[in-house]
Tab-separated table of C-alpha atoms in Angstrom:
chain	number	residue	atom	x	y	z
A	24	MET	CA	145.760	11.523	159.728
A	25	THR	CA	146.842	7.930	159.188
A	26	ASN	CA	146.205	5.901	156.079
A	27	THR	CA	144.575	2.624	157.102
A	28	ALA	CA	145.991	0.828	154.100
A	29	ASN	CA	149.543	1.472	155.322
A	30	ALA	CA	149.181	1.500	159.103
A	31	VAL	CA	151.949	-0.128	161.134
A	32	SER	CA	152.113	-0.734	164.849
A	33	ARG	CA	153.967	1.361	167.347
A	34	PRO	CA	155.140	-0.286	170.559
A	35	GLY	CA	152.407	-0.723	173.143
A	36	GLY	CA	150.608	-3.973	172.391
A	37	PRO	CA	147.426	-4.798	170.472
A	38	LEU	CA	144.836	-2.127	169.788
A	39	SER	CA	141.642	-2.133	171.882
A	40	VAL	CA	138.677	-0.138	170.558
A	41	VAL	CA	135.394	0.318	172.432
A	42	LEU	CA	132.439	1.582	170.379
A	43	ALA	CA	129.373	3.044	172.105
A	44	GLY	CA	125.925	3.677	170.693
A	45	GLY	CA	122.672	2.007	169.939
A	46	GLY	CA	118.938	1.983	170.289
A	47	SER	CA	118.214	2.231	166.559
A	48	ALA	CA	119.650	1.012	163.277
A	49	GLY	CA	120.705	4.609	162.598
A	50	HIS	CA	123.239	4.288	165.403
A	51	VAL	CA	124.114	0.599	165.230
A	52	SER	CA	124.773	0.419	161.474
A	53	PRO	CA	127.550	3.056	161.395
A	54	LEU	CA	129.006	1.610	164.612
A	55	LEU	CA	129.351	-1.800	162.961
A	56	ALA	CA	130.721	-0.271	159.753
A	57	ILE	CA	133.429	1.572	161.707
A	58	ALA	CA	134.294	-1.600	163.616
A	59	ALA	CA	134.614	-3.535	160.357
A	60	ALA	CA	136.848	-0.863	158.807
A	61	VAL	CA	139.139	-0.834	161.851
A	62	ARG	CA	139.378	-4.628	161.687
A	63	ARG	CA	140.204	-4.492	157.967
A	64	ALA	CA	143.024	-2.073	158.715
A	65	VAL	CA	144.296	-3.850	161.838
A	66	PRO	CA	142.873	-7.390	161.955
A	67	GLU	CA	144.084	-8.150	165.482
A	68	THR	CA	142.178	-5.210	167.011
A	69	ALA	CA	140.071	-6.111	170.053
A	70	ILE	CA	136.541	-4.756	169.490
A	71	LEU	CA	133.929	-4.246	172.200
A	72	ALA	CA	130.575	-2.563	171.626
A	73	VAL	CA	128.613	-0.895	174.433
A	74	GLY	CA	124.865	-0.436	174.264
A	75	THR	CA	121.710	-0.893	176.285
A	76	ALA	CA	119.862	-4.084	177.100
A	77	ASP	CA	116.774	-3.209	175.045
A	78	GLY	CA	118.144	-1.786	171.804
A	79	LEU	CA	118.680	-3.306	168.359
A	80	GLU	CA	122.341	-3.701	169.276
A	81	THR	CA	121.493	-6.751	171.371
A	82	ARG	CA	120.718	-8.579	168.106
A	83	LEU	CA	122.862	-6.814	165.518
A	84	VAL	CA	126.187	-6.619	167.390
A	85	PRO	CA	126.500	-10.352	168.214
A	86	ALA	CA	125.290	-11.176	164.677
A	87	ALA	CA	128.268	-9.177	163.384
A	88	GLY	CA	130.618	-11.230	165.548
A	89	HIS	CA	131.394	-8.657	168.235
A	90	GLU	CA	131.055	-8.763	171.996
A	91	LEU	CA	128.436	-6.457	173.534
A	92	ALA	CA	128.522	-4.923	177.015
A	93	THR	CA	125.448	-3.118	178.326
A	94	ILE	CA	125.011	-0.235	180.715
A	95	ALA	CA	121.932	1.637	181.896
A	96	ARG	CA	119.962	3.755	179.443
A	97	ILE	CA	120.166	7.379	180.632
A	98	PRO	CA	117.697	9.642	178.798
A	99	LEU	CA	118.104	13.322	179.570
A	100	PRO	CA	114.745	14.914	180.560
A	101	ARG	CA	113.960	18.000	178.482
A	102	ARG	CA	111.874	19.707	181.178
A	103	PRO	CA	111.502	19.637	184.984
A	104	SER	CA	110.034	16.359	186.205
A	105	PRO	CA	110.475	13.784	188.993
A	106	GLU	CA	112.784	11.910	186.617
A	107	LEU	CA	115.110	14.894	186.565
A	108	LEU	CA	115.705	14.509	190.304
A	109	LYS	CA	116.880	10.950	189.754
A	110	LEU	CA	119.246	11.877	186.930
A	111	PRO	CA	122.423	12.688	188.929
A	112	GLY	CA	122.421	9.368	190.765
A	113	ARG	CA	121.632	7.388	187.638
A	114	MET	CA	124.315	9.188	185.667
A	115	ARG	CA	126.961	8.588	188.367
A	116	ALA	CA	126.134	4.876	188.350
A	117	ALA	CA	126.264	4.678	184.557
A	118	ILE	CA	129.584	6.547	184.433
A	119	ALA	CA	130.992	4.104	186.993
A	120	ASP	CA	129.836	1.216	184.797
A	121	GLY	CA	131.428	2.915	181.809
A	122	ARG	CA	134.754	3.281	183.632
A	123	ARG	CA	134.641	-0.418	184.519
A	124	VAL	CA	133.933	-1.413	180.916
A	125	LEU	CA	136.737	0.748	179.543
A	126	THR	CA	139.218	-0.406	182.166
A	127	GLU	CA	138.460	-4.102	181.720
A	128	ALA	CA	138.745	-3.724	177.955
A	129	GLY	CA	142.066	-1.892	178.240
A	130	ALA	CA	140.541	0.646	175.841
A	131	ASP	CA	142.908	2.687	173.706
A	132	VAL	CA	140.047	4.614	172.075
A	133	LEU	CA	136.340	5.158	172.696
A	134	VAL	CA	134.262	5.688	169.556
A	135	GLY	CA	130.767	7.121	170.076
A	136	VAL	CA	128.028	7.270	167.459
A	137	GLY	CA	125.221	8.754	169.565
A	138	GLY	CA	122.351	7.492	171.648
A	139	TYR	CA	121.555	7.412	175.351
A	140	VAL	CA	124.491	5.172	176.227
A	141	CYS	CA	127.067	7.615	174.879
A	142	THR	CA	126.887	10.413	177.452
A	143	PRO	CA	128.078	8.294	180.411
A	144	MET	CA	130.644	6.552	178.205
A	145	TYR	CA	132.095	9.883	177.042
A	146	LEU	CA	132.328	11.129	180.622
A	147	ALA	CA	133.892	7.857	181.770
A	148	ALA	CA	136.493	8.038	178.998
A	149	ARG	CA	137.319	11.621	179.884
A	150	HIS	CA	137.809	10.621	183.539
A	151	LEU	CA	140.186	7.808	182.521
A	152	GLY	CA	142.041	9.786	179.864
A	153	VAL	CA	140.890	7.487	177.050
A	154	PRO	CA	140.886	9.332	173.693
A	155	ILE	CA	137.424	9.915	172.232
A	156	VAL	CA	136.327	9.809	168.580
A	157	VAL	CA	132.763	10.870	167.695
A	158	HIS	CA	130.637	10.241	164.626
A	159	GLU	CA	127.480	12.342	164.213
A	160	ALA	CA	125.057	10.897	161.676
A	161	ASN	CA	122.417	13.631	161.544
A	162	THR	CA	122.292	17.183	160.274
A	163	LYS	CA	121.247	18.285	163.761
A	164	ALA	CA	123.748	16.923	166.252
A	165	GLY	CA	122.405	14.916	169.167
A	166	LEU	CA	122.880	16.015	172.760
A	167	ALA	CA	125.140	13.095	173.694
A	168	ASN	CA	127.495	13.755	170.793
A	169	LYS	CA	127.612	17.453	171.627
A	170	VAL	CA	128.912	16.418	175.045
A	171	GLY	CA	131.426	14.006	173.533
A	172	ALA	CA	132.662	16.547	170.994
A	173	ARG	CA	133.828	18.813	173.845
A	174	TYR	CA	136.470	16.238	174.761
A	175	ALA	CA	137.044	14.437	171.453
A	176	ALA	CA	140.293	14.042	169.561
A	177	HIS	CA	138.327	13.753	166.306
A	178	VAL	CA	134.704	14.373	165.279
A	179	GLY	CA	133.348	13.075	161.970
A	180	THR	CA	130.015	14.102	160.459
A	181	ALA	CA	127.830	12.490	157.823
A	182	PHE	CA	126.619	15.841	156.455
A	183	ALA	CA	128.490	19.044	155.687
A	184	ALA	CA	125.652	21.081	157.228
A	185	THR	CA	126.046	19.518	160.692
A	186	LYS	CA	127.157	22.004	163.329
A	187	ILE	CA	129.201	20.353	166.075
A	188	ARG	CA	132.468	21.318	167.732
A	189	GLY	CA	135.468	20.113	165.717
A	190	GLY	CA	133.263	18.491	163.094
A	191	GLN	CA	134.888	17.226	159.907
A	192	LEU	CA	132.879	15.849	156.994
A	193	VAL	CA	133.592	12.142	156.533
A	194	GLY	CA	130.237	10.810	155.315
A	195	MET	CA	128.148	7.972	156.692
A	196	PRO	CA	129.965	4.732	157.531
A	197	MET	CA	128.146	1.913	155.769
A	198	ARG	CA	128.520	-1.775	155.026
A	199	ALA	CA	131.092	-2.641	152.375
A	200	ALA	CA	128.376	-4.396	150.347
A	201	VAL	CA	126.686	-1.006	149.946
A	202	SER	CA	129.693	1.308	149.737
A	203	GLY	CA	131.288	-0.905	147.089
A	204	LEU	CA	128.110	-1.481	145.059
A	205	ASP	CA	128.238	-1.193	141.262
A	206	ARG	CA	124.523	-0.839	140.523
A	207	ALA	CA	124.794	-1.515	136.797
A	208	ALA	CA	126.884	-4.645	137.216
A	209	ALA	CA	124.731	-5.987	140.047
A	210	ARG	CA	121.308	-5.195	138.535
A	211	ALA	CA	120.545	-8.455	136.738
A	212	GLY	CA	121.459	-10.662	139.681
A	213	ALA	CA	119.635	-8.411	142.155
A	214	ARG	CA	116.419	-8.407	140.134
A	215	GLU	CA	116.540	-12.185	139.811
A	216	ARG	CA	117.021	-12.622	143.567
A	217	LEU	CA	114.133	-10.266	144.295
A	218	GLY	CA	111.796	-11.969	141.834
A	219	LEU	CA	111.628	-9.017	139.443
A	220	ASP	CA	111.527	-8.720	135.671
A	221	ALA	CA	114.983	-8.100	134.262
A	222	GLU	CA	114.006	-5.290	131.891
A	223	ALA	CA	110.931	-3.419	133.171
A	224	PRO	CA	111.249	0.072	134.691
A	225	THR	CA	111.446	-0.595	138.419
A	226	LEU	CA	110.177	1.375	141.391
A	227	ILE	CA	111.122	0.209	144.869
A	228	VAL	CA	109.215	1.594	147.843
A	229	THR	CA	110.378	1.284	151.441
A	230	GLY	CA	109.601	2.934	154.740
A	231	GLY	CA	112.619	1.337	156.408
A	232	SER	CA	112.763	-1.654	158.724
A	233	LEU	CA	109.726	-0.423	160.689
A	234	GLY	CA	107.738	0.465	157.595
A	235	ALA	CA	105.676	3.578	156.922
A	236	LEU	CA	101.905	3.137	156.915
A	237	HIS	CA	101.213	6.313	154.939
A	238	LEU	CA	103.652	5.341	152.168
A	239	ASN	CA	102.068	1.900	152.038
A	240	THR	CA	98.556	3.320	151.727
A	241	ALA	CA	99.479	5.896	149.090
A	242	LEU	CA	101.281	3.311	146.997
A	243	ALA	CA	98.389	0.837	147.147
A	244	GLY	CA	96.152	3.432	145.541
A	245	ALA	CA	98.628	4.052	142.710
A	246	LEU	CA	99.299	0.454	141.674
A	247	GLU	CA	96.893	0.501	138.739
A	248	ALA	CA	98.541	3.611	137.279
A	249	LEU	CA	102.034	2.197	137.785
A	250	ALA	CA	101.201	-1.149	136.180
A	251	GLY	CA	99.345	0.563	133.337
A	252	ALA	CA	102.531	2.479	132.532
A	253	GLY	CA	104.549	-0.753	132.449
A	254	ILE	CA	106.331	-0.069	135.744
A	255	GLN	CA	107.004	-2.941	138.127
A	256	THR	CA	106.936	-2.173	141.847
A	257	LEU	CA	108.695	-3.922	144.700
A	258	HIS	CA	107.124	-2.830	147.967
A	259	ILE	CA	109.148	-3.413	151.140
A	260	THR	CA	106.362	-2.878	153.656
A	261	GLY	CA	108.209	-3.284	156.981
A	262	ARG	CA	108.011	-6.154	159.434
A	263	GLY	CA	104.426	-6.868	160.442
A	264	LYS	CA	103.082	-4.243	158.029
A	265	ALA	CA	102.067	-6.333	155.029
A	266	VAL	CA	99.460	-4.533	152.907
A	267	MET	CA	96.239	-6.523	152.974
A	268	ALA	CA	93.463	-6.792	150.388
A	269	ASP	CA	89.747	-6.610	151.119
A	270	ASP	CA	89.587	-10.410	151.304
A	271	GLY	CA	92.031	-10.432	154.218
A	272	GLY	CA	94.976	-11.793	152.248
A	273	PRO	CA	98.112	-9.929	151.143
A	274	LEU	CA	97.433	-7.348	148.442
A	275	THR	CA	98.215	-8.557	144.926
A	276	ALA	CA	98.222	-6.587	141.694
A	277	PRO	CA	99.802	-6.768	138.242
A	278	ARG	CA	103.541	-5.935	138.199
A	279	TYR	CA	103.501	-5.661	142.001
A	280	ARG	CA	105.387	-7.658	144.609
A	281	GLN	CA	105.515	-7.004	148.322
A	282	LEU	CA	108.012	-8.203	150.914
A	283	GLU	CA	108.048	-7.298	154.588
A	284	TYR	CA	111.834	-7.015	154.767
A	285	VAL	CA	114.941	-7.286	152.602
A	286	ASP	CA	118.108	-8.211	154.454
A	287	ALA	CA	120.452	-7.203	151.628
A	288	MET	CA	119.392	-3.649	150.787
A	289	GLU	CA	122.221	-3.499	148.285
A	290	ASP	CA	120.049	-5.764	146.108
A	291	ALA	CA	117.167	-3.287	146.352
A	292	TYR	CA	119.487	-0.404	145.442
A	293	ALA	CA	120.867	-2.319	142.444
A	294	ALA	CA	117.450	-3.446	141.210
A	295	ALA	CA	115.741	-0.051	141.435
A	296	ASP	CA	115.545	2.629	138.788
A	297	LEU	CA	113.921	4.860	141.414
A	298	LEU	CA	113.447	4.606	145.178
A	299	LEU	CA	110.439	6.055	147.057
A	300	CYS	CA	111.378	6.227	150.721
A	301	ARG	CA	111.744	8.100	153.997
A	302	SER	CA	114.845	10.285	154.380
A	303	GLY	CA	116.628	8.958	157.414
A	304	ALA	CA	120.315	9.851	157.502
A	305	GLY	CA	121.437	6.350	156.590
A	306	THR	CA	119.109	6.034	153.619
A	307	VAL	CA	120.014	9.464	152.242
A	308	SER	CA	123.730	8.726	152.555
A	309	GLU	CA	123.454	5.288	150.986
A	310	VAL	CA	121.437	6.351	147.941
A	311	ALA	CA	123.934	9.137	147.313
A	312	ALA	CA	126.891	6.776	147.640
A	313	VAL	CA	125.462	4.293	145.135
A	314	GLY	CA	123.994	6.949	142.813
A	315	LEU	CA	120.341	5.951	143.096
A	316	PRO	CA	117.635	8.512	142.189
A	317	ALA	CA	115.114	8.879	145.002
A	318	VAL	CA	111.841	10.481	145.971
A	319	PHE	CA	112.038	11.339	149.662
A	320	VAL	CA	109.016	11.571	151.941
A	321	PRO	CA	110.373	12.942	155.246
A	322	LEU	CA	108.908	11.612	158.456
A	323	PRO	CA	106.420	14.297	159.546
A	324	VAL	CA	107.312	14.211	163.246
A	325	GLY	CA	110.248	15.501	165.259
A	326	ASN	CA	112.262	18.601	164.435
A	327	GLY	CA	112.305	18.413	160.638
A	328	GLU	CA	115.537	16.440	160.679
A	329	GLN	CA	114.616	14.140	157.801
A	330	ALA	CA	113.865	17.050	155.475
A	331	ARG	CA	117.261	18.553	156.336
A	332	ASN	CA	118.946	15.216	155.626
A	333	ALA	CA	117.560	15.225	152.084
A	334	ALA	CA	118.125	18.913	151.369
A	335	GLY	CA	121.515	18.582	149.672
A	336	LEU	CA	120.377	15.946	147.171
A	337	VAL	CA	117.138	17.789	146.468
A	338	ALA	CA	118.966	21.083	145.863
A	339	ALA	CA	121.293	19.322	143.412
A	340	ASP	CA	118.325	17.844	141.490
A	341	ALA	CA	119.522	14.369	142.469
A	342	ALA	CA	116.260	13.634	144.303
A	343	LEU	CA	112.702	14.859	144.743
A	344	LEU	CA	111.014	15.638	148.059
A	345	VAL	CA	107.313	15.554	148.842
A	346	PRO	CA	105.898	16.388	152.288
A	347	ASP	CA	104.165	13.433	153.910
A	348	ALA	CA	100.804	15.230	153.906
A	349	GLN	CA	100.982	15.735	150.128
A	350	LEU	CA	101.851	12.145	149.234
A	351	ASN	CA	98.887	10.254	147.824
A	352	ALA	CA	98.058	8.049	144.863
A	353	ALA	CA	97.404	11.046	142.616
A	354	TRP	CA	100.818	12.557	143.436
A	355	ILE	CA	102.527	9.263	142.640
A	356	GLU	CA	100.679	9.031	139.317
A	357	ALA	CA	101.529	12.628	138.396
A	358	ASN	CA	105.184	12.632	139.486
A	359	VAL	CA	106.621	9.173	140.074
A	360	VAL	CA	105.190	7.490	136.979
A	361	PRO	CA	106.699	9.958	134.442
A	362	LEU	CA	110.014	9.980	136.301
A	363	CYS	CA	110.249	6.172	136.171
A	364	LEU	CA	109.703	6.354	132.416
A	365	ASP	CA	112.396	9.006	131.792
A	366	PRO	CA	115.754	7.192	131.640
A	367	GLN	CA	117.633	10.326	130.611
A	368	ARG	CA	116.446	12.271	133.647
A	369	LEU	CA	117.109	9.292	135.926
A	370	ALA	CA	120.646	9.001	134.574
A	371	GLY	CA	121.281	12.660	135.330
A	372	MET	CA	119.921	12.321	138.857
A	373	SER	CA	122.057	9.235	139.383
A	374	SER	CA	125.204	11.040	138.288
A	375	ARG	CA	124.505	14.055	140.489
A	376	ALA	CA	123.723	11.848	143.500
A	377	ALA	CA	126.942	9.892	143.066
A	378	GLY	CA	128.850	13.161	142.829
A	379	LEU	CA	127.642	14.058	146.318
A	380	GLY	CA	127.994	10.584	147.795
A	381	ILE	CA	130.867	9.430	149.992
A	382	ARG	CA	131.795	5.764	149.785
A	383	ASP	CA	134.807	5.598	152.119
A	384	ALA	CA	133.337	7.102	155.300
A	385	ALA	CA	134.046	3.978	157.361
A	386	GLU	CA	137.697	4.071	156.313
A	387	ARG	CA	137.923	7.780	157.140
A	388	MET	CA	136.561	7.060	160.612
A	389	ALA	CA	139.012	4.176	161.011
A	390	ASP	CA	141.804	6.631	160.180
A	391	MET	CA	140.596	8.850	163.038
A	392	VAL	CA	140.465	5.905	165.432
A	393	LEU	CA	144.004	4.798	164.619
A	394	ALA	CA	145.318	8.344	164.863
A	395	ALA	CA	143.647	8.881	168.249
A	396	SER	CA	145.034	5.624	169.644
A	397	GLY	CA	148.636	6.788	169.412
A	398	LYS	CA	149.643	3.216	168.550
A	399	TRP	CA	149.680	3.455	164.802
A	400	GLN	CA	151.539	5.473	162.233
A	401	GLN	CA	151.766	5.674	158.471
A	402	GLN	CA	154.107	3.213	156.796
């Protein structure tokens, strides 16, 4: 595999990389991190992202400075239905669009991170002979990436437990501001920016960008116990999910601050002594990378994926896990409050989390991209 720090060009012109994926931040964030790592290694690389017209990529990709092409969203029906009859025609059209995108971009490599857009893009790349690189972010591989892995030159996974053809553990590609975070050095500045006391034990609660109503409700009931113990709480409620008081205004309480959203989550990670959160793949990978103790509350729907994401950190005593149905104010008072007040235990959890974290996943994926392109070699 190449070393991106010492990559030099082979004959054949500039590198063109097309990255496919989208629909959610869980797909778009690693896509953008991989693109940034490739650009750091080879600044003149042409980058094109491919997504759908209604996903988060329509906002996040242009904001990152990359061009976005869109093709049709092709969900794969799980059971017989009228939609299943339409699938072959829709897939053929989407594959044709994918071939056009790849051809016009002069793609040297297609990188797929999962999502509905990836299946037709993988099949289009296979038809054109464009090398494929796959990143699978979850412990249970998605259907699109299982298809792509059949034809891929390289397959990276965020978790060692992921079962996918050719999978190699690389970690979760993440923004450099997170992967390079020194929590201790950044703490004072982060707490000041977030309006927090510089010295108080600090709990940060987040349900992600969409918020988590049950976490919000459970926390609201525990605020008196947290404040009584001297713990300050920053509550990131999610957009449109501010916690309201009986008088109709935003909930206020001693040592409590709520925000709907924090753009720079690295500040939240630096400011926190403990994080109470869902266990999406990105969150689990980021808290491990930065060495942040966490209490995970897996989303109680789907196939148990979020509990599997957290399993490695929980088994290593780097994090706690509580089922969603068991989380309430009493549980927070009995478990979160004493943990926030135990710096020795928190330090041990932090060390064990960092020992499992991977900070250079984006660079590892960039290595795979350069190797697959055939245009780059080690200096």
